[in-house]
mmCIF file with all atom_site columns, C-alpha atoms in Angstrom:
data_model
loop_
_atom_site.group_PDB
_atom_site.id
_atom_site.type_symbol
_atom_site.label_atom_id
_atom_site.label_alt_id
_atom_site.label_comp_id
_atom_site.label_asym_id
_atom_site.label_entity_id
_atom_site.label_seq_id
_atom_site.pdbx_PDB_ins_code
_atom_site.Cartn_x
_atom_site.Cartn_y
_atom_site.Cartn_z
_atom_site.occupancy
_atom_site.B_iso_or_equiv
_atom_site.pdbx_formal_charge
_atom_site.auth_seq_id
_atom_site.auth_comp_id
_atom_site.auth_asym_id
_atom_site.auth_atom_id
_atom_site.pdbx_PDB_model_num
ATOM 1   C CA . MET G 1 1   ? 131.218 73.425  -15.005 1.00 53.00 ? 24  MET G CA 1
ATOM 2   C CA . LYS G 1 2   ? 130.123 76.838  -16.262 1.00 50.00 ? 25  LYS G CA 1
ATOM 3   C CA . SER G 1 3   ? 128.749 77.777  -12.842 1.00 54.00 ? 26  SER G CA 1
ATOM 4   C CA . LEU G 1 4   ? 132.073 76.805  -11.242 1.00 47.00 ? 27  LEU G CA 1
ATOM 5   C CA . SER G 1 5   ? 133.915 79.136  -13.635 1.00 47.00 ? 28  SER G CA 1
ATOM 6   C CA . ILE G 1 6   ? 131.567 82.002  -12.833 1.00 45.00 ? 29  ILE G CA 1
ATOM 7   C CA . PHE G 1 7   ? 131.944 81.303  -9.125  1.00 45.00 ? 30  PHE G CA 1
ATOM 8   C CA . LEU G 1 8   ? 135.760 81.408  -9.402  1.00 46.00 ? 31  LEU G CA 1
ATOM 9   C CA . VAL G 1 9   ? 135.673 84.703  -11.308 1.00 41.00 ? 32  VAL G CA 1
ATOM 10  C CA . ILE G 1 10  ? 133.366 86.277  -8.731  1.00 48.00 ? 33  ILE G CA 1
ATOM 11  C CA . CYS G 1 11  ? 135.446 85.032  -5.808  1.00 48.00 ? 34  CYS G CA 1
ATOM 12  C CA . THR G 1 12  ? 138.845 85.954  -7.220  1.00 46.00 ? 35  THR G CA 1
ATOM 13  C CA . ALA G 1 13  ? 137.935 89.356  -8.687  1.00 42.00 ? 36  ALA G CA 1
ATOM 14  C CA . PRO G 1 14  ? 138.345 91.311  -5.414  1.00 43.00 ? 37  PRO G CA 1
ATOM 15  C CA . PHE G 1 15  ? 141.683 89.591  -4.765  1.00 41.00 ? 38  PHE G CA 1
ATOM 16  C CA . LEU G 1 16  ? 142.956 90.365  -8.271  1.00 37.00 ? 39  LEU G CA 1
ATOM 17  C CA . LEU G 1 17  ? 141.824 93.989  -8.076  1.00 36.00 ? 40  LEU G CA 1
ATOM 18  C CA . THR G 1 18  ? 143.709 94.365  -4.816  1.00 38.00 ? 41  THR G CA 1
ATOM 19  C CA . PHE G 1 19  ? 146.988 93.472  -6.496  1.00 41.00 ? 42  PHE G CA 1
ATOM 20  C CA . PHE G 1 20  ? 146.448 94.456  -10.115 1.00 40.00 ? 43  PHE G CA 1
ATOM 21  C CA . GLY G 1 21  ? 143.675 97.027  -10.044 1.00 41.00 ? 44  GLY G CA 1
ATOM 22  C CA . ASP G 1 22  ? 143.854 100.754 -9.456  1.00 42.00 ? 45  ASP G CA 1
ATOM 23  C CA . ARG G 1 23  ? 147.241 101.397 -8.004  1.00 47.00 ? 46  ARG G CA 1
ATOM 24  C CA . ASN G 1 24  ? 148.295 104.511 -6.224  1.00 46.00 ? 47  ASN G CA 1
ATOM 25  C CA . PRO G 1 25  ? 148.575 107.393 -8.740  1.00 45.00 ? 48  PRO G CA 1
ATOM 26  C CA . ALA G 1 26  ? 152.217 107.927 -7.755  1.00 44.00 ? 49  ALA G CA 1
ATOM 27  C CA . GLN G 1 27  ? 152.918 104.289 -8.511  1.00 53.00 ? 50  GLN G CA 1
ATOM 28  C CA . GLY G 1 28  ? 151.444 104.803 -11.963 1.00 72.00 ? 51  GLY G CA 1
ATOM 29  C CA . LYS G 1 29  ? 153.914 107.590 -12.616 1.00 83.00 ? 52  LYS G CA 1
ATOM 30  C CA . CYS G 1 30  ? 156.681 105.474 -11.114 1.00 91.00 ? 53  CYS G CA 1
ATOM 31  C CA . GLY G 1 31  ? 155.556 102.234 -12.690 1.00 92.00 ? 54  GLY G CA 1
ATOM 32  C CA . MET G 1 32  ? 158.854 101.511 -14.412 1.00 94.00 ? 55  MET G CA 1
ATOM 33  C CA . ALA G 1 33  ? 160.810 102.153 -11.208 1.00 95.00 ? 56  ALA G CA 1
ATOM 34  C CA . VAL G 1 34  ? 158.535 99.678  -9.437  1.00 95.00 ? 57  VAL G CA 1
ATOM 35  C CA . THR G 1 35  ? 158.755 97.113  -12.239 1.00 95.00 ? 58  THR G CA 1
ATOM 36  C CA . TYR G 1 36  ? 162.554 97.163  -12.299 1.00 97.00 ? 59  TYR G CA 1
ATOM 37  C CA . ALA G 1 37  ? 162.717 96.996  -8.493  1.00 97.00 ? 60  ALA G CA 1
ATOM 38  C CA . GLU G 1 38  ? 160.471 93.922  -8.580  1.00 97.00 ? 61  GLU G CA 1
ATOM 39  C CA . MET G 1 39  ? 162.636 92.296  -11.249 1.00 97.00 ? 62  MET G CA 1
ATOM 40  C CA . ALA G 1 40  ? 165.793 93.085  -9.254  1.00 98.00 ? 63  ALA G CA 1
ATOM 41  C CA . PHE G 1 41  ? 164.206 91.551  -6.166  1.00 97.00 ? 64  PHE G CA 1
ATOM 42  C CA . LYS G 1 42  ? 163.456 88.348  -8.079  1.00 98.00 ? 65  LYS G CA 1
ATOM 43  C CA . ASP G 1 43  ? 167.036 88.069  -9.320  1.00 98.00 ? 66  ASP G CA 1
ATOM 44  C CA . PHE G 1 44  ? 168.422 88.741  -5.844  1.00 98.00 ? 67  PHE G CA 1
ATOM 45  C CA . LYS G 1 45  ? 166.070 86.145  -4.381  1.00 97.00 ? 68  LYS G CA 1
ATOM 46  C CA . LYS G 1 46  ? 167.241 83.537  -6.897  1.00 97.00 ? 69  LYS G CA 1
ATOM 47  C CA . ALA G 1 47  ? 170.831 84.416  -5.999  1.00 97.00 ? 70  ALA G CA 1
ATOM 48  C CA . TYR G 1 48  ? 170.005 84.012  -2.322  1.00 97.00 ? 71  TYR G CA 1
ATOM 49  C CA . LYS G 1 49  ? 168.734 80.501  -3.032  1.00 97.00 ? 72  LYS G CA 1
ATOM 50  C CA . ALA G 1 50  ? 171.663 79.574  -5.286  1.00 95.00 ? 73  ALA G CA 1
ATOM 51  C CA . THR G 1 51  ? 173.912 76.745  -4.194  1.00 94.00 ? 74  THR G CA 1
ATOM 52  C CA . SER G 1 52  ? 177.093 77.892  -5.933  1.00 94.00 ? 75  SER G CA 1
ATOM 53  C CA . LEU G 1 53  ? 179.011 81.134  -5.695  1.00 95.00 ? 76  LEU G CA 1
ATOM 54  C CA . ASP G 1 54  ? 179.317 81.496  -9.472  1.00 94.00 ? 77  ASP G CA 1
ATOM 55  C CA . ASP G 1 55  ? 175.584 80.993  -10.098 1.00 95.00 ? 78  ASP G CA 1
ATOM 56  C CA . ALA G 1 56  ? 174.710 83.479  -7.362  1.00 96.00 ? 79  ALA G CA 1
ATOM 57  C CA . LYS G 1 57  ? 177.099 86.114  -8.725  1.00 96.00 ? 80  LYS G CA 1
ATOM 58  C CA . LYS G 1 58  ? 175.609 85.856  -12.233 1.00 97.00 ? 81  LYS G CA 1
ATOM 59  C CA . LEU G 1 59  ? 172.133 86.418  -10.839 1.00 97.00 ? 82  LEU G CA 1
ATOM 60  C CA . ILE G 1 60  ? 173.303 89.294  -8.665  1.00 97.00 ? 83  ILE G CA 1
ATOM 61  C CA . LYS G 1 61  ? 174.845 91.025  -11.685 1.00 98.00 ? 84  LYS G CA 1
ATOM 62  C CA . THR G 1 62  ? 171.503 91.024  -13.486 1.00 97.00 ? 85  THR G CA 1
ATOM 63  C CA . GLY G 1 63  ? 169.788 92.168  -10.289 1.00 98.00 ? 86  GLY G CA 1
ATOM 64  C CA . VAL G 1 64  ? 172.207 95.068  -9.970  1.00 98.00 ? 87  VAL G CA 1
ATOM 65  C CA . LYS G 1 65  ? 171.489 96.138  -13.558 1.00 98.00 ? 88  LYS G CA 1
ATOM 66  C CA . LYS G 1 66  ? 167.760 96.105  -12.878 1.00 98.00 ? 89  LYS G CA 1
ATOM 67  C CA . ALA G 1 67  ? 168.137 97.987  -9.590  1.00 97.00 ? 90  ALA G CA 1
ATOM 68  C CA . THR G 1 68  ? 170.180 100.590 -11.472 1.00 97.00 ? 91  THR G CA 1
ATOM 69  C CA . GLN G 1 69  ? 167.331 100.931 -13.964 1.00 97.00 ? 92  GLN G CA 1
ATOM 70  C CA . SER G 1 70  ? 164.878 101.300 -11.098 1.00 96.00 ? 93  SER G CA 1
ATOM 71  C CA . SER G 1 71  ? 166.977 104.127 -9.705  1.00 96.00 ? 94  SER G CA 1
ATOM 72  C CA . ALA G 1 72  ? 167.087 105.872 -13.075 1.00 96.00 ? 95  ALA G CA 1
ATOM 73  C CA . TYR G 1 73  ? 163.329 105.624 -13.568 1.00 95.00 ? 96  TYR G CA 1
ATOM 74  C CA . SER G 1 74  ? 162.651 106.894 -10.060 1.00 95.00 ? 97  SER G CA 1
ATOM 75  C CA . ILE G 1 75  ? 164.166 110.287 -10.855 1.00 94.00 ? 98  ILE G CA 1
ATOM 76  C CA . THR G 1 76  ? 162.397 110.885 -14.154 1.00 93.00 ? 99  THR G CA 1
ATOM 77  C CA . PRO G 1 77  ? 160.302 114.063 -14.146 1.00 92.00 ? 100 PRO G CA 1
ATOM 78  C CA . ASP G 1 78  ? 157.064 112.052 -13.992 1.00 89.00 ? 101 ASP G CA 1
ATOM 79  C CA . CYS G 1 79  ? 158.115 109.997 -10.968 1.00 92.00 ? 102 CYS G CA 1
ATOM 80  C CA . ASN G 1 80  ? 160.544 112.287 -9.125  1.00 92.00 ? 103 ASN G CA 1
ATOM 81  C CA . CYS G 1 81  ? 160.898 110.004 -6.108  1.00 94.00 ? 104 CYS G CA 1
ATOM 82  C CA . GLY G 1 82  ? 164.157 110.583 -4.280  1.00 94.00 ? 105 GLY G CA 1
ATOM 83  C CA . ASN G 1 83  ? 163.496 107.963 -1.614  1.00 94.00 ? 106 ASN G CA 1
ATOM 84  C CA . ALA G 1 84  ? 162.874 105.269 -4.207  1.00 95.00 ? 107 ALA G CA 1
ATOM 85  C CA . LYS G 1 85  ? 166.101 106.302 -5.959  1.00 96.00 ? 108 LYS G CA 1
ATOM 86  C CA . ASN G 1 86  ? 168.058 105.994 -2.717  1.00 96.00 ? 109 ASN G CA 1
ATOM 87  C CA . TYR G 1 87  ? 166.621 102.568 -1.924  1.00 97.00 ? 110 TYR G CA 1
ATOM 88  C CA . ALA G 1 88  ? 167.379 101.345 -5.440  1.00 97.00 ? 111 ALA G CA 1
ATOM 89  C CA . LEU G 1 89  ? 170.944 102.615 -5.121  1.00 97.00 ? 112 LEU G CA 1
ATOM 90  C CA . ASN G 1 90  ? 171.231 100.804 -1.784  1.00 97.00 ? 113 ASN G CA 1
ATOM 91  C CA . ALA G 1 91  ? 170.245 97.611  -3.586  1.00 98.00 ? 114 ALA G CA 1
ATOM 92  C CA . VAL G 1 92  ? 172.959 98.322  -6.161  1.00 98.00 ? 115 VAL G CA 1
ATOM 93  C CA . THR G 1 93  ? 175.544 98.920  -3.423  1.00 98.00 ? 116 THR G CA 1
ATOM 94  C CA . PHE G 1 94  ? 174.700 95.736  -1.522  1.00 98.00 ? 117 PHE G CA 1
ATOM 95  C CA . GLY G 1 95  ? 174.583 93.765  -4.767  1.00 97.00 ? 118 GLY G CA 1
ATOM 96  C CA . ASN G 1 96  ? 178.011 95.008  -5.814  1.00 97.00 ? 119 ASN G CA 1
ATOM 97  C CA . LYS G 1 97  ? 179.424 94.129  -2.398  1.00 97.00 ? 120 LYS G CA 1
ATOM 98  C CA . ALA G 1 98  ? 177.875 90.661  -2.666  1.00 97.00 ? 121 ALA G CA 1
ATOM 99  C CA . ILE G 1 99  ? 179.534 90.123  -6.044  1.00 96.00 ? 122 ILE G CA 1
ATOM 100 C CA . LYS G 1 100 ? 182.916 90.683  -4.365  1.00 96.00 ? 123 LYS G CA 1
ATOM 101 C CA . SER G 1 101 ? 182.223 88.076  -1.661  1.00 94.00 ? 124 SER G CA 1
ATOM 102 C CA . ASN G 1 102 ? 184.465 85.037  -1.530  1.00 93.00 ? 125 ASN G CA 1
ATOM 103 C CA . ASP G 1 103 ? 182.068 82.737  0.310   1.00 93.00 ? 126 ASP G CA 1
ATOM 104 C CA . LEU G 1 104 ? 178.411 81.904  -0.065  1.00 94.00 ? 127 LEU G CA 1
ATOM 105 C CA . ASP G 1 105 ? 177.441 82.833  3.502   1.00 93.00 ? 128 ASP G CA 1
ATOM 106 C CA . SER G 1 106 ? 178.702 86.412  3.333   1.00 95.00 ? 129 SER G CA 1
ATOM 107 C CA . LEU G 1 107 ? 177.257 86.739  -0.177  1.00 96.00 ? 130 LEU G CA 1
ATOM 108 C CA . LYS G 1 108 ? 173.837 85.703  1.118   1.00 96.00 ? 131 LYS G CA 1
ATOM 109 C CA . GLU G 1 109 ? 173.965 88.250  3.946   1.00 97.00 ? 132 GLU G CA 1
ATOM 110 C CA . LEU G 1 110 ? 174.623 91.035  1.471   1.00 97.00 ? 133 LEU G CA 1
ATOM 111 C CA . VAL G 1 111 ? 172.171 89.826  -1.150  1.00 98.00 ? 134 VAL G CA 1
ATOM 112 C CA . LYS G 1 112 ? 169.467 89.675  1.540   1.00 98.00 ? 135 LYS G CA 1
ATOM 113 C CA . LYS G 1 113 ? 170.104 93.379  2.168   1.00 98.00 ? 136 LYS G CA 1
ATOM 114 C CA . ALA G 1 114 ? 169.834 94.000  -1.589  1.00 98.00 ? 137 ALA G CA 1
ATOM 115 C CA . MET G 1 115 ? 166.496 92.163  -1.602  1.00 98.00 ? 138 MET G CA 1
ATOM 116 C CA . ASP G 1 116 ? 165.236 94.294  1.277   1.00 97.00 ? 139 ASP G CA 1
ATOM 117 C CA . ALA G 1 117 ? 166.352 97.510  -0.415  1.00 97.00 ? 140 ALA G CA 1
ATOM 118 C CA . SER G 1 118 ? 164.556 96.487  -3.613  1.00 97.00 ? 141 SER G CA 1
ATOM 119 C CA . LEU G 1 119 ? 161.355 95.991  -1.654  1.00 96.00 ? 142 LEU G CA 1
ATOM 120 C CA . ASP G 1 120 ? 161.870 99.360  0.021   1.00 96.00 ? 143 ASP G CA 1
ATOM 121 C CA . VAL G 1 121 ? 161.491 100.963 -3.412  1.00 95.00 ? 144 VAL G CA 1
ATOM 122 C CA . LEU G 1 122 ? 157.961 99.583  -3.532  1.00 93.00 ? 145 LEU G CA 1
ATOM 123 C CA . THR G 1 123 ? 157.113 101.023 -0.130  1.00 93.00 ? 146 THR G CA 1
ATOM 124 C CA . ALA G 1 124 ? 158.584 104.438 -0.995  1.00 93.00 ? 147 ALA G CA 1
ATOM 125 C CA . VAL G 1 125 ? 156.659 104.985 -4.220  1.00 92.00 ? 148 VAL G CA 1
ATOM 126 C CA . PRO G 1 126 ? 153.182 105.519 -2.724  1.00 89.00 ? 149 PRO G CA 1
ATOM 127 C CA . ASP G 1 127 ? 154.554 108.445 -0.691  1.00 84.00 ? 150 ASP G CA 1
ATOM 128 C CA . CYS G 1 128 ? 156.005 110.198 -3.724  1.00 82.00 ? 151 CYS G CA 1
ATOM 129 C CA . LYS G 1 129 ? 154.368 113.398 -4.818  1.00 69.00 ? 152 LYS G CA 1
#
């Protein structure tokens, strides 16, 4: 049993370092912007999977708040990432439009765009100076 545990640690270490190890230095400075963008994405994704309009709108509201936080953190002096700010604000815009939707299909189209914009924050951060 002990050898199996050691084997699993050795095999999973490179995988874990890829995702949780040394991140791009810019991402370190923009860590909070990234964290809030990830949290917004998760809320938007849950909203996308929701089966009722009311449940989806509640989740979108929390996603919008987190995307707003991501935008704020992306323009702090340490991070200073205008592209990440713009993507986060796009997520806010699409989220707010989704909240105003009257049917689940149009809501899901808009919330999908909010999800994509949240992920765009993550792709913008490594290019920040």
